[in-house]
Amino acid sequence: MTLSSTARSACLAAALGAVSTLGLAAAALPGFAQSAPAAGAVSIDNFTFTPQTLTVRAGTTVTWTNKDDIPHGIAATGNGFTRSKALDTDDSYSFTFTTPGTYKYFCYIHPHMVGTIVVEAATGSNATP
Amino acid sequence: MSESDRDDGVSRRRVLECMTWAGTGVLWTISGGVPHALGIMGEAQAQQAAQQTKSLTFLQLSDSHVGFDKPANPNALGTLEEAVAKVNALPQKPAFAIHTGDISHLSLESQFDDADRVISQTRLDVHYVPGEHDFLDPDQKFYRERYGRGSKGAGWYSFDANGVHFVGLVNVVDLKAGGLGNLGNDQLEWLQDDVKHLSASTPIVLFAHIPLWTVYPDWGWGTQDGAQALSYLKRFGSVTVLNGHIHQVMQKVEGNVTFHTARSTAFPQPAPDTAPSPGPMKVPDDQLRTMLGITDVTFKQNEQRLAIIDSPLKT
């Protein structure tokens, strides 16, 4: 009983995994099929967001990592996404973008630092890397 | 404010070369209206200046960044303690102090506690304005709870001492994408009202964290609506603007206004355009204390000059 229950759980997990993998594959253009679950990275170095503009597909989790010796903070221009807490050296902040659009943001501690996240429809024909 | 400031790069650079790497404290002497920097002085000169003035001397501390522990200075609390020791050794005890912000590095309660514990050893009444590092707690309340009593808005206020009108401004909240420091309309209106009843001969000292003049916009070193604030002060014979934020001494005189930035007690930052970014500057250990310091300012009645002495922790 116990065994079979465990086995069922394992099957279920595998099935779920398969479904979500399929979902991803279906959503992605062929070129994206090999890439990891949607993730994007922005590095903060020398008071600069790199890349300055990051283009991702809807559903992508973007992670900012502060590599400076001074804290930075991420805030959308307007209310496009949730503001981060202050990120000390090596701290990260992640946000999952589900809605296509252009999200401009800046460092709320050093507002001359600006960047853009472009979120494209997950199944759109205009999705480009 | 912007173009003329930006075009005088040569003189500004020369000022930087002359002043930035030299001293540690700024002695401000207010005499009559036009603040004047006596320049970097040794302690003997400072003593002499203090004796000559016999009037209001006050101290400026800035950018303590308590909690900072990166390579540029692994012990910012330690250098703040050294700065306080330097204050306590001044030949003339200042009447009070101003702190031009970035008391803490990350707005943690423990960092404010440590800063308060050390700065209180000066036994001076300290008038604070916040830096952007003092508003990093999620509710942005620690600064206001500790230092904002009796202030307006995000923490602005004014007071009078020895006939000098002091105004503490806040230019580190509600910052806009791509922009510089920001005072905002509420504060500007308050400032206009605050000074309108004063006689034109009243010496004015404005202090705020980010420079009110445009030092270097590429690094955000300036205040978007700083020129608007200064426009309310045109009729005054003596206006002195004291700032921090850029962790180096810089001075400019423009008409009736003297602008001055103080050193940090925590870590130096590079001169404009001399590094890829304004981040903390790592210097050889034996040079660090020559680039940190305190400032004192003396106001002398019936004279037009403020004497400013920047004193490094170590010469």
Short mmCIF file of C-alpha atoms in Angstrom, two decimals:
data_model
loop_
_atom_site.label_atom_id
_atom_site.label_comp_id
_atom_site.label_asym_id
_atom_site.label_seq_id
_atom_site.Cartn_x
_atom_site.Cartn_y
_atom_site.Cartn_z
CA MET A 1 0.00 0.00 0.00
CA THR A 2 2.67 2.38 1.05
CA LEU A 3 4.83 1.37 -1.83
CA SER A 4 2.14 1.76 -4.37
CA SER A 5 1.18 5.12 -2.93
CA THR A 6 4.76 6.27 -3.25
CA ALA A 7 4.90 4.90 -6.72
CA ARG A 8 1.73 6.74 -7.59
CA SER A 9 3.20 9.96 -6.25
CA ALA A 10 6.30 9.44 -8.28
CA CYS A 11 4.22 8.81 -11.35
CA LEU A 12 2.16 11.85 -10.68
CA ALA A 13 5.27 13.99 -10.22
CA ALA A 14 6.75 12.63 -13.42
CA ALA A 15 3.51 13.26 -15.24
CA LEU A 16 3.32 16.80 -13.94
CA GLY A 17 6.91 17.34 -14.91
CA ALA A 18 6.19 16.08 -18.37
CA VAL A 19 3.18 18.32 -18.67
CA SER A 20 5.08 21.39 -17.62
CA THR A 21 7.96 20.52 -19.89
CA LEU A 22 5.54 20.04 -22.74
CA GLY A 23 3.93 23.31 -21.88
CA LEU A 24 7.24 25.07 -22.07
CA ALA A 25 8.20 23.38 -25.30
CA ALA A 26 4.88 24.26 -26.81
CA ALA A 27 5.20 27.84 -25.75
CA ALA A 28 8.72 28.26 -27.00
CA LEU A 29 10.06 28.75 -30.43
CA PRO A 30 12.23 25.84 -31.53
CA GLY A 31 15.38 27.71 -30.60
CA PHE A 32 14.20 28.04 -27.03
CA ALA A 33 13.21 24.44 -26.54
CA GLN A 34 16.64 23.53 -25.18
CA SER A 35 16.99 26.44 -22.81
CA ALA A 36 16.27 26.09 -19.12
CA PRO A 37 12.94 27.05 -17.59
CA ALA A 38 12.42 30.63 -18.45
CA ALA A 39 14.94 32.68 -16.55
CA GLY A 40 16.71 35.91 -17.26
CA ALA A 41 19.56 37.59 -15.47
CA VAL A 42 20.56 41.20 -15.04
CA SER A 43 23.84 41.95 -13.39
CA ILE A 44 24.43 45.20 -11.54
CA ASP A 45 28.03 46.17 -11.84
CA ASN A 46 29.71 49.57 -11.73
CA PHE A 47 26.34 51.28 -11.26
CA THR A 48 25.10 49.79 -14.54
CA PHE A 49 22.42 47.24 -15.38
CA THR A 50 23.73 44.63 -17.82
CA PRO A 51 22.17 43.98 -20.21
CA GLN A 52 20.62 47.40 -20.34
CA THR A 53 17.62 45.94 -22.15
CA LEU A 54 16.67 42.32 -21.51
CA THR A 55 14.07 40.69 -23.75
CA VAL A 56 12.26 37.65 -22.32
CA ARG A 57 9.11 35.66 -22.91
CA ALA A 58 6.09 35.95 -20.65
CA GLY A 59 6.47 33.70 -17.63
CA THR A 60 10.18 34.37 -17.33
CA THR A 61 11.68 34.98 -13.93
CA VAL A 62 14.22 37.78 -14.10
CA THR A 63 16.88 37.92 -11.42
CA TRP A 64 18.95 41.00 -10.69
CA THR A 65 22.19 40.45 -8.81
CA ASN A 66 24.16 43.27 -7.23
CA LYS A 67 27.89 42.93 -7.77
CA ASP A 68 28.78 46.40 -6.49
CA ASP A 69 30.17 47.30 -3.09
CA ILE A 70 27.20 49.57 -2.53
CA PRO A 71 23.50 48.72 -2.25
CA HIS A 72 21.11 49.16 -5.13
CA GLY A 73 17.34 48.85 -5.35
CA ILE A 74 15.07 47.93 -8.24
CA ALA A 75 11.87 49.89 -8.88
CA ALA A 76 9.63 50.03 -11.89
CA THR A 77 9.06 53.37 -13.52
CA GLY A 78 5.39 53.58 -12.73
CA ASN A 79 3.91 50.47 -11.14
CA GLY A 80 4.96 47.74 -13.55
CA PHE A 81 6.28 45.37 -10.91
CA THR A 82 7.04 45.03 -7.24
CA ARG A 83 9.92 47.07 -5.88
CA SER A 84 12.85 45.15 -4.41
CA LYS A 85 14.23 45.65 -0.97
CA ALA A 86 17.67 47.24 -0.88
CA LEU A 87 20.14 44.76 -2.34
CA ASP A 88 23.47 44.65 -0.56
CA THR A 89 26.54 43.21 -2.27
CA ASP A 90 25.75 39.80 -3.86
CA ASP A 91 22.06 40.03 -2.97
CA SER A 92 19.54 39.11 -5.67
CA TYR A 93 15.99 40.02 -6.46
CA SER A 94 13.68 38.02 -8.73
CA PHE A 95 10.40 38.85 -10.35
CA THR A 96 8.37 36.72 -12.73
CA PHE A 97 6.96 38.66 -15.64
CA THR A 98 3.67 37.14 -16.80
CA THR A 99 2.26 40.00 -18.84
CA PRO A 100 3.83 41.08 -22.12
CA GLY A 101 4.96 44.67 -22.25
CA THR A 102 7.90 46.99 -21.88
CA TYR A 103 8.95 47.50 -18.27
CA LYS A 104 11.28 50.37 -17.62
CA TYR A 105 12.97 50.39 -14.25
CA PHE A 106 15.64 52.24 -12.29
CA CYS A 107 17.69 52.04 -9.12
CA TYR A 108 15.69 53.87 -6.50
CA ILE A 109 18.90 54.63 -4.60
CA HIS A 110 20.84 55.88 -7.65
CA PRO A 111 18.10 56.91 -10.08
CA HIS A 112 20.49 57.72 -12.90
CA MET A 113 20.78 53.93 -13.29
CA VAL A 114 18.04 52.77 -15.64
CA GLY A 115 17.18 49.59 -17.54
CA THR A 116 14.38 47.92 -19.47
CA ILE A 117 12.78 44.48 -19.47
CA VAL A 118 10.85 43.68 -22.65
CA VAL A 119 8.38 40.85 -22.10
CA GLU A 120 7.07 39.22 -25.24
CA ALA A 121 4.05 36.97 -25.54
CA ALA A 122 5.00 33.39 -24.74
CA THR A 123 3.48 32.08 -27.95
CA GLY A 124 3.84 35.12 -30.12
CA SER A 125 5.39 34.87 -33.55
CA ASN A 126 7.42 37.96 -32.72
CA ALA A 127 9.23 36.28 -29.85
CA THR A 128 12.90 36.81 -30.42
CA PRO A 129 15.86 35.91 -28.28
CA MET B 1 21.92 75.47 -12.99
CA SER B 2 22.93 72.82 -15.45
CA GLU B 3 24.72 74.21 -18.44
CA SER B 4 26.85 76.86 -16.82
CA ASP B 5 27.86 74.42 -14.14
CA ARG B 6 28.76 71.78 -16.59
CA ASP B 7 30.80 74.09 -18.73
CA ASP B 8 33.18 75.14 -16.03
CA GLY B 9 34.82 71.77 -15.93
CA VAL B 10 38.31 73.18 -15.95
CA SER B 11 37.95 75.29 -12.87
CA ARG B 12 36.02 72.61 -11.11
CA ARG B 13 38.67 70.11 -11.90
CA ARG B 14 41.31 72.45 -10.66
CA VAL B 15 39.38 72.92 -7.45
CA LEU B 16 39.22 69.18 -7.15
CA GLU B 17 42.90 68.77 -7.69
CA CYS B 18 43.68 71.42 -5.17
CA MET B 19 41.25 70.41 -2.52
CA THR B 20 40.11 66.88 -2.79
CA TRP B 21 43.18 65.08 -1.75
CA ALA B 22 44.48 67.53 0.75
CA GLY B 23 42.78 67.99 4.07
CA THR B 24 40.25 66.40 6.36
CA GLY B 25 38.09 69.00 7.95
CA VAL B 26 36.30 72.03 6.73
CA LEU B 27 36.15 75.01 9.00
CA TRP B 28 33.28 77.24 8.16
CA THR B 29 33.48 80.82 9.32
CA ILE B 30 30.35 82.76 8.70
CA SER B 31 31.16 86.40 8.73
CA GLY B 32 28.57 88.81 7.63
CA GLY B 33 27.06 87.08 4.71
CA VAL B 34 29.34 85.56 2.13
CA PRO B 35 30.66 82.24 3.23
CA HIS B 36 34.28 81.83 2.50
CA ALA B 37 36.44 78.81 2.52
CA LEU B 38 39.70 79.51 4.17
CA GLY B 39 40.86 76.33 2.59
CA ILE B 40 42.49 73.33 4.00
CA MET B 41 44.22 74.06 7.24
CA GLY B 42 46.43 72.35 9.65
CA GLU B 43 45.37 72.22 13.25
CA ALA B 44 47.51 75.20 14.26
CA GLN B 45 45.85 77.34 11.64
CA ALA B 46 42.45 76.07 12.63
CA GLN B 47 43.14 77.04 16.19
CA GLN B 48 44.24 80.47 15.11
CA ALA B 49 41.16 80.94 12.98
CA ALA B 50 38.94 79.81 15.81
CA GLN B 51 40.54 82.25 18.21
CA GLN B 52 40.20 85.08 15.75
CA THR B 53 36.53 84.55 15.17
CA LYS B 54 35.06 84.16 18.65
CA SER B 55 31.65 83.57 17.29
CA LEU B 56 29.62 80.70 15.97
CA THR B 57 31.53 77.58 15.04
CA PHE B 58 29.70 74.47 14.04
CA LEU B 59 30.72 71.07 12.83
CA GLN B 60 29.73 69.12 9.76
CA LEU B 61 29.80 65.33 9.76
CA SER B 62 28.76 63.41 6.68
CA ASP B 63 28.37 60.00 5.13
CA SER B 64 29.17 57.83 8.14
CA HIS B 65 27.76 54.74 6.37
CA VAL B 66 27.79 52.81 9.62
CA GLY B 67 27.65 49.14 8.67
CA PHE B 68 29.83 49.49 5.59
CA ASP B 69 32.49 46.76 5.70
CA LYS B 70 33.72 46.37 2.15
CA PRO B 71 37.38 46.56 1.02
CA ALA B 72 37.31 50.36 0.68
CA ASN B 73 37.02 50.46 4.48
CA PRO B 74 36.25 47.28 6.41
CA ASN B 75 35.44 49.26 9.55
CA ALA B 76 33.37 52.36 8.89
CA LEU B 77 32.28 52.47 12.52
CA GLY B 78 35.93 52.60 13.55
CA THR B 79 36.70 55.58 11.34
CA LEU B 80 33.58 57.33 12.65
CA GLU B 81 35.00 56.81 16.14
CA GLU B 82 38.25 58.36 14.95
CA ALA B 83 36.34 61.31 13.52
CA VAL B 84 34.56 61.78 16.83
CA ALA B 85 37.88 61.71 18.64
CA LYS B 86 39.06 64.39 16.26
CA VAL B 87 35.99 66.48 17.01
CA ASN B 88 36.56 66.11 20.72
CA ALA B 89 40.12 67.32 20.26
CA LEU B 90 39.15 70.49 18.42
CA PRO B 91 40.62 73.58 20.05
CA GLN B 92 37.25 75.25 20.10
CA LYS B 93 34.21 73.17 20.85
CA PRO B 94 31.63 73.67 18.11
CA ALA B 95 28.25 75.06 19.16
CA PHE B 96 26.48 72.16 17.48
CA ALA B 97 26.84 69.77 14.59
CA ILE B 98 25.04 69.06 11.38
CA HIS B 99 25.13 65.62 9.78
CA THR B 100 24.53 65.67 6.05
CA GLY B 101 23.19 62.15 5.70
CA ASP B 102 24.01 58.53 5.04
CA ILE B 103 24.29 57.99 8.75
CA SER B 104 23.78 54.27 8.17
CA HIS B 105 24.68 52.09 5.23
CA LEU B 106 21.49 50.01 5.01
CA SER B 107 19.04 51.71 7.41
CA LEU B 108 19.26 48.84 9.89
CA GLU B 109 18.26 49.70 13.45
CA SER B 110 21.57 48.31 14.70
CA GLN B 111 23.44 50.65 12.34
CA PHE B 112 21.52 53.68 13.57
CA ASP B 113 22.11 52.51 17.15
CA ASP B 114 25.86 52.27 16.57
CA ALA B 115 25.98 55.65 14.84
CA ASP B 116 24.03 57.30 17.65
CA ARG B 117 26.21 55.73 20.31
CA VAL B 118 29.41 57.01 18.69
CA ILE B 119 28.20 60.43 17.55
CA SER B 120 26.66 61.13 20.97
CA GLN B 121 30.20 61.03 22.34
CA THR B 122 30.73 64.46 20.81
CA ARG B 123 28.12 65.72 23.30
CA LEU B 124 26.93 68.04 20.57
CA ASP B 125 23.40 68.78 19.55
CA VAL B 126 23.28 67.22 16.07
CA HIS B 127 20.94 68.42 13.31
CA TYR B 128 20.49 65.65 10.79
CA VAL B 129 19.28 65.43 7.24
CA PRO B 130 18.87 62.00 5.62
CA GLY B 131 20.85 60.43 2.84
CA GLU B 132 19.39 57.84 0.50
CA HIS B 133 20.99 55.13 2.62
CA ASP B 134 18.87 56.22 5.59
CA PHE B 135 15.56 55.38 3.90
CA LEU B 136 16.21 51.76 2.96
CA ASP B 137 14.10 50.08 5.64
CA PRO B 138 10.87 48.70 4.15
CA ASP B 139 8.61 51.22 5.84
CA GLN B 140 11.08 54.10 5.58
CA LYS B 141 10.33 54.97 9.17
CA PHE B 142 13.50 54.49 11.21
CA TYR B 143 15.10 57.75 10.13
CA ARG B 144 11.97 59.78 10.79
CA GLU B 145 11.37 58.16 14.15
CA ARG B 146 14.88 58.88 15.33
CA TYR B 147 15.81 62.16 13.73
CA GLY B 148 12.68 63.62 12.26
CA ARG B 149 11.00 64.98 15.36
CA GLY B 150 9.50 68.37 14.69
CA SER B 151 10.41 68.29 11.02
CA LYS B 152 8.10 68.60 8.04
CA GLY B 153 7.48 66.11 5.25
CA ALA B 154 10.31 63.63 4.87
CA GLY B 155 12.35 65.56 7.44
CA TRP B 156 13.01 69.19 6.44
CA TYR B 157 13.19 72.01 8.97
CA SER B 158 14.94 75.25 9.84
CA PHE B 159 16.41 76.85 12.93
CA ASP B 160 18.35 79.94 13.91
CA ALA B 161 21.67 80.26 15.68
CA ASN B 162 23.67 83.44 16.30
CA GLY B 163 21.63 85.30 13.72
CA VAL B 164 22.28 82.68 11.06
CA HIS B 165 19.29 80.92 9.53
CA PHE B 166 19.91 77.19 8.98
CA VAL B 167 17.73 75.13 6.69
CA GLY B 168 17.95 71.32 6.54
CA LEU B 169 16.55 69.95 3.29
CA VAL B 170 15.73 66.43 2.12
CA ASN B 171 16.60 65.59 -1.48
CA VAL B 172 16.74 61.79 -1.29
CA VAL B 173 13.11 60.69 -1.40
CA ASP B 174 10.76 60.14 -4.30
CA LEU B 175 13.64 59.99 -6.74
CA LYS B 176 12.63 59.76 -10.38
CA ALA B 177 14.00 57.35 -12.98
CA GLY B 178 16.94 58.86 -14.79
CA GLY B 179 16.94 61.84 -12.46
CA LEU B 180 19.05 63.46 -9.79
CA GLY B 181 18.30 64.39 -6.19
CA ASN B 182 14.82 65.72 -5.70
CA LEU B 183 13.29 68.25 -3.31
CA GLY B 184 9.73 68.25 -4.63
CA ASN B 185 7.07 70.92 -4.71
CA ASP B 186 5.92 70.65 -1.10
CA GLN B 187 9.40 71.26 0.19
CA LEU B 188 10.09 74.05 -2.28
CA GLU B 189 6.92 75.85 -1.24
CA TRP B 190 7.83 75.42 2.38
CA LEU B 191 11.33 76.81 1.75
CA GLN B 192 10.00 79.83 -0.09
CA ASP B 193 7.72 80.57 2.81
CA ASP B 194 10.36 79.81 5.43
CA VAL B 195 12.79 82.47 4.20
CA LYS B 196 10.41 85.16 3.01
CA HIS B 197 10.18 86.97 6.35
CA LEU B 198 13.96 87.13 6.80
CA SER B 199 15.94 90.27 6.13
CA ALA B 200 18.30 90.10 3.17
CA SER B 201 21.26 90.51 5.50
CA THR B 202 20.50 87.27 7.33
CA PRO B 203 23.20 84.73 6.54
CA ILE B 204 21.63 81.52 5.25
CA VAL B 205 23.07 78.04 5.55
CA LEU B 206 21.32 75.37 3.52
CA PHE B 207 22.33 71.79 4.14
CA ALA B 208 21.21 68.63 2.40
CA HIS B 209 22.70 65.28 1.48
CA ILE B 210 23.04 65.34 -2.30
CA PRO B 211 24.74 68.46 -3.69
CA LEU B 212 22.17 71.13 -4.55
CA TRP B 213 24.35 72.19 -7.47
CA THR B 214 25.08 70.02 -10.45
CA VAL B 215 28.43 68.43 -9.77
CA TYR B 216 28.33 65.54 -12.22
CA PRO B 217 24.97 64.46 -13.60
CA ASP B 218 26.32 61.30 -15.21
CA TRP B 219 26.76 59.96 -11.69
CA GLY B 220 23.59 61.56 -10.37
CA TRP B 221 25.55 64.16 -8.42
CA GLY B 222 23.15 67.04 -8.38
CA THR B 223 19.59 68.00 -7.47
CA GLN B 224 16.93 68.24 -10.13
CA ASP B 225 15.16 71.21 -8.60
CA GLY B 226 18.11 72.63 -6.65
CA ALA B 227 18.18 75.76 -8.80
CA GLN B 228 14.56 76.41 -7.91
CA ALA B 229 15.43 76.29 -4.22
CA LEU B 230 18.34 78.67 -4.72
CA SER B 231 16.16 81.10 -6.65
CA TYR B 232 14.34 81.85 -3.39
CA LEU B 233 17.62 82.97 -1.87
CA LYS B 234 18.82 85.40 -4.51
CA ARG B 235 18.12 88.47 -2.39
CA PHE B 236 20.29 87.27 0.49
CA GLY B 237 23.83 88.55 0.76
CA SER B 238 25.24 85.31 2.10
CA VAL B 239 24.14 81.81 1.24
CA THR B 240 26.19 78.77 2.12
CA VAL B 241 25.22 75.34 0.82
CA LEU B 242 26.71 72.38 2.64
CA ASN B 243 26.35 68.90 1.21
CA GLY B 244 27.77 65.39 1.41
CA HIS B 245 27.05 62.35 -0.78
CA ILE B 246 30.12 62.55 -3.02
CA HIS B 247 32.66 61.68 -0.31
CA GLN B 248 35.17 64.33 -1.29
CA VAL B 249 35.72 68.03 -0.77
CA MET B 250 34.53 70.21 -3.57
CA GLN B 251 33.80 73.90 -3.51
CA LYS B 252 32.36 76.46 -5.83
CA VAL B 253 31.41 80.08 -5.38
CA GLU B 254 28.71 81.51 -7.59
CA GLY B 255 27.60 85.05 -6.84
CA ASN B 256 26.35 85.18 -3.29
CA VAL B 257 26.36 81.41 -2.91
CA THR B 258 29.17 79.21 -1.69
CA PHE B 259 28.76 75.51 -2.31
CA HIS B 260 30.81 73.03 -0.35
CA THR B 261 30.81 69.27 0.00
CA ALA B 262 32.35 67.46 2.95
CA ARG B 263 34.35 64.29 3.17
CA SER B 264 32.84 61.06 4.37
CA THR B 265 33.96 59.43 7.58
CA ALA B 266 33.59 56.01 5.90
CA PHE B 267 35.17 55.69 2.45
CA PRO B 268 36.31 57.91 -0.41
CA GLN B 269 34.68 58.07 -3.81
CA PRO B 270 36.46 58.94 -7.05
CA ALA B 271 36.54 62.39 -8.57
CA PRO B 272 34.08 62.82 -11.44
CA ASP B 273 35.04 61.03 -14.60
CA THR B 274 38.13 59.42 -13.10
CA ALA B 275 36.59 55.96 -12.65
CA PRO B 276 34.00 53.77 -14.38
CA SER B 277 31.52 54.41 -11.56
CA PRO B 278 31.16 56.43 -8.36
CA GLY B 279 31.48 53.31 -6.18
CA PRO B 280 33.64 53.15 -3.04
CA MET B 281 37.26 53.76 -3.93
CA LYS B 282 39.85 51.37 -2.56
CA VAL B 283 43.06 53.21 -1.78
CA PRO B 284 46.22 51.95 -0.08
CA ASP B 285 45.58 51.49 3.64
CA ASP B 286 47.95 54.25 4.65
CA GLN B 287 46.07 56.74 2.48
CA LEU B 288 42.54 55.98 3.60
CA ARG B 289 42.51 58.32 6.56
CA THR B 290 43.84 61.19 4.51
CA MET B 291 40.64 60.96 2.46
CA LEU B 292 38.16 60.78 5.32
CA GLY B 293 37.38 63.60 7.65
CA ILE B 294 35.27 66.24 9.29
CA THR B 295 34.46 69.84 8.58
CA ASP B 296 34.09 72.78 10.82
CA VAL B 297 32.60 76.08 10.02
CA THR B 298 32.96 79.36 11.80
CA PHE B 299 30.70 82.34 11.47
CA LYS B 300 32.05 85.69 12.51
CA GLN B 301 29.68 88.50 13.07
CA ASN B 302 30.05 91.64 10.98
CA GLU B 303 32.23 89.97 8.45
CA GLN B 304 31.19 88.56 5.15
CA ARG B 305 32.97 85.29 5.35
CA LEU B 306 32.38 81.81 6.56
CA ALA B 307 35.56 80.01 7.36
CA ILE B 308 35.51 76.38 6.37
CA ILE B 309 38.14 73.96 7.52
CA ASP B 310 38.19 70.41 6.26
CA SER B 311 40.31 68.23 8.51
CA PRO B 312 41.36 64.75 7.44
CA LEU B 313 41.54 61.99 10.03
CA LYS B 314 45.21 61.81 9.18
CA THR B 315 47.42 64.22 7.29
#
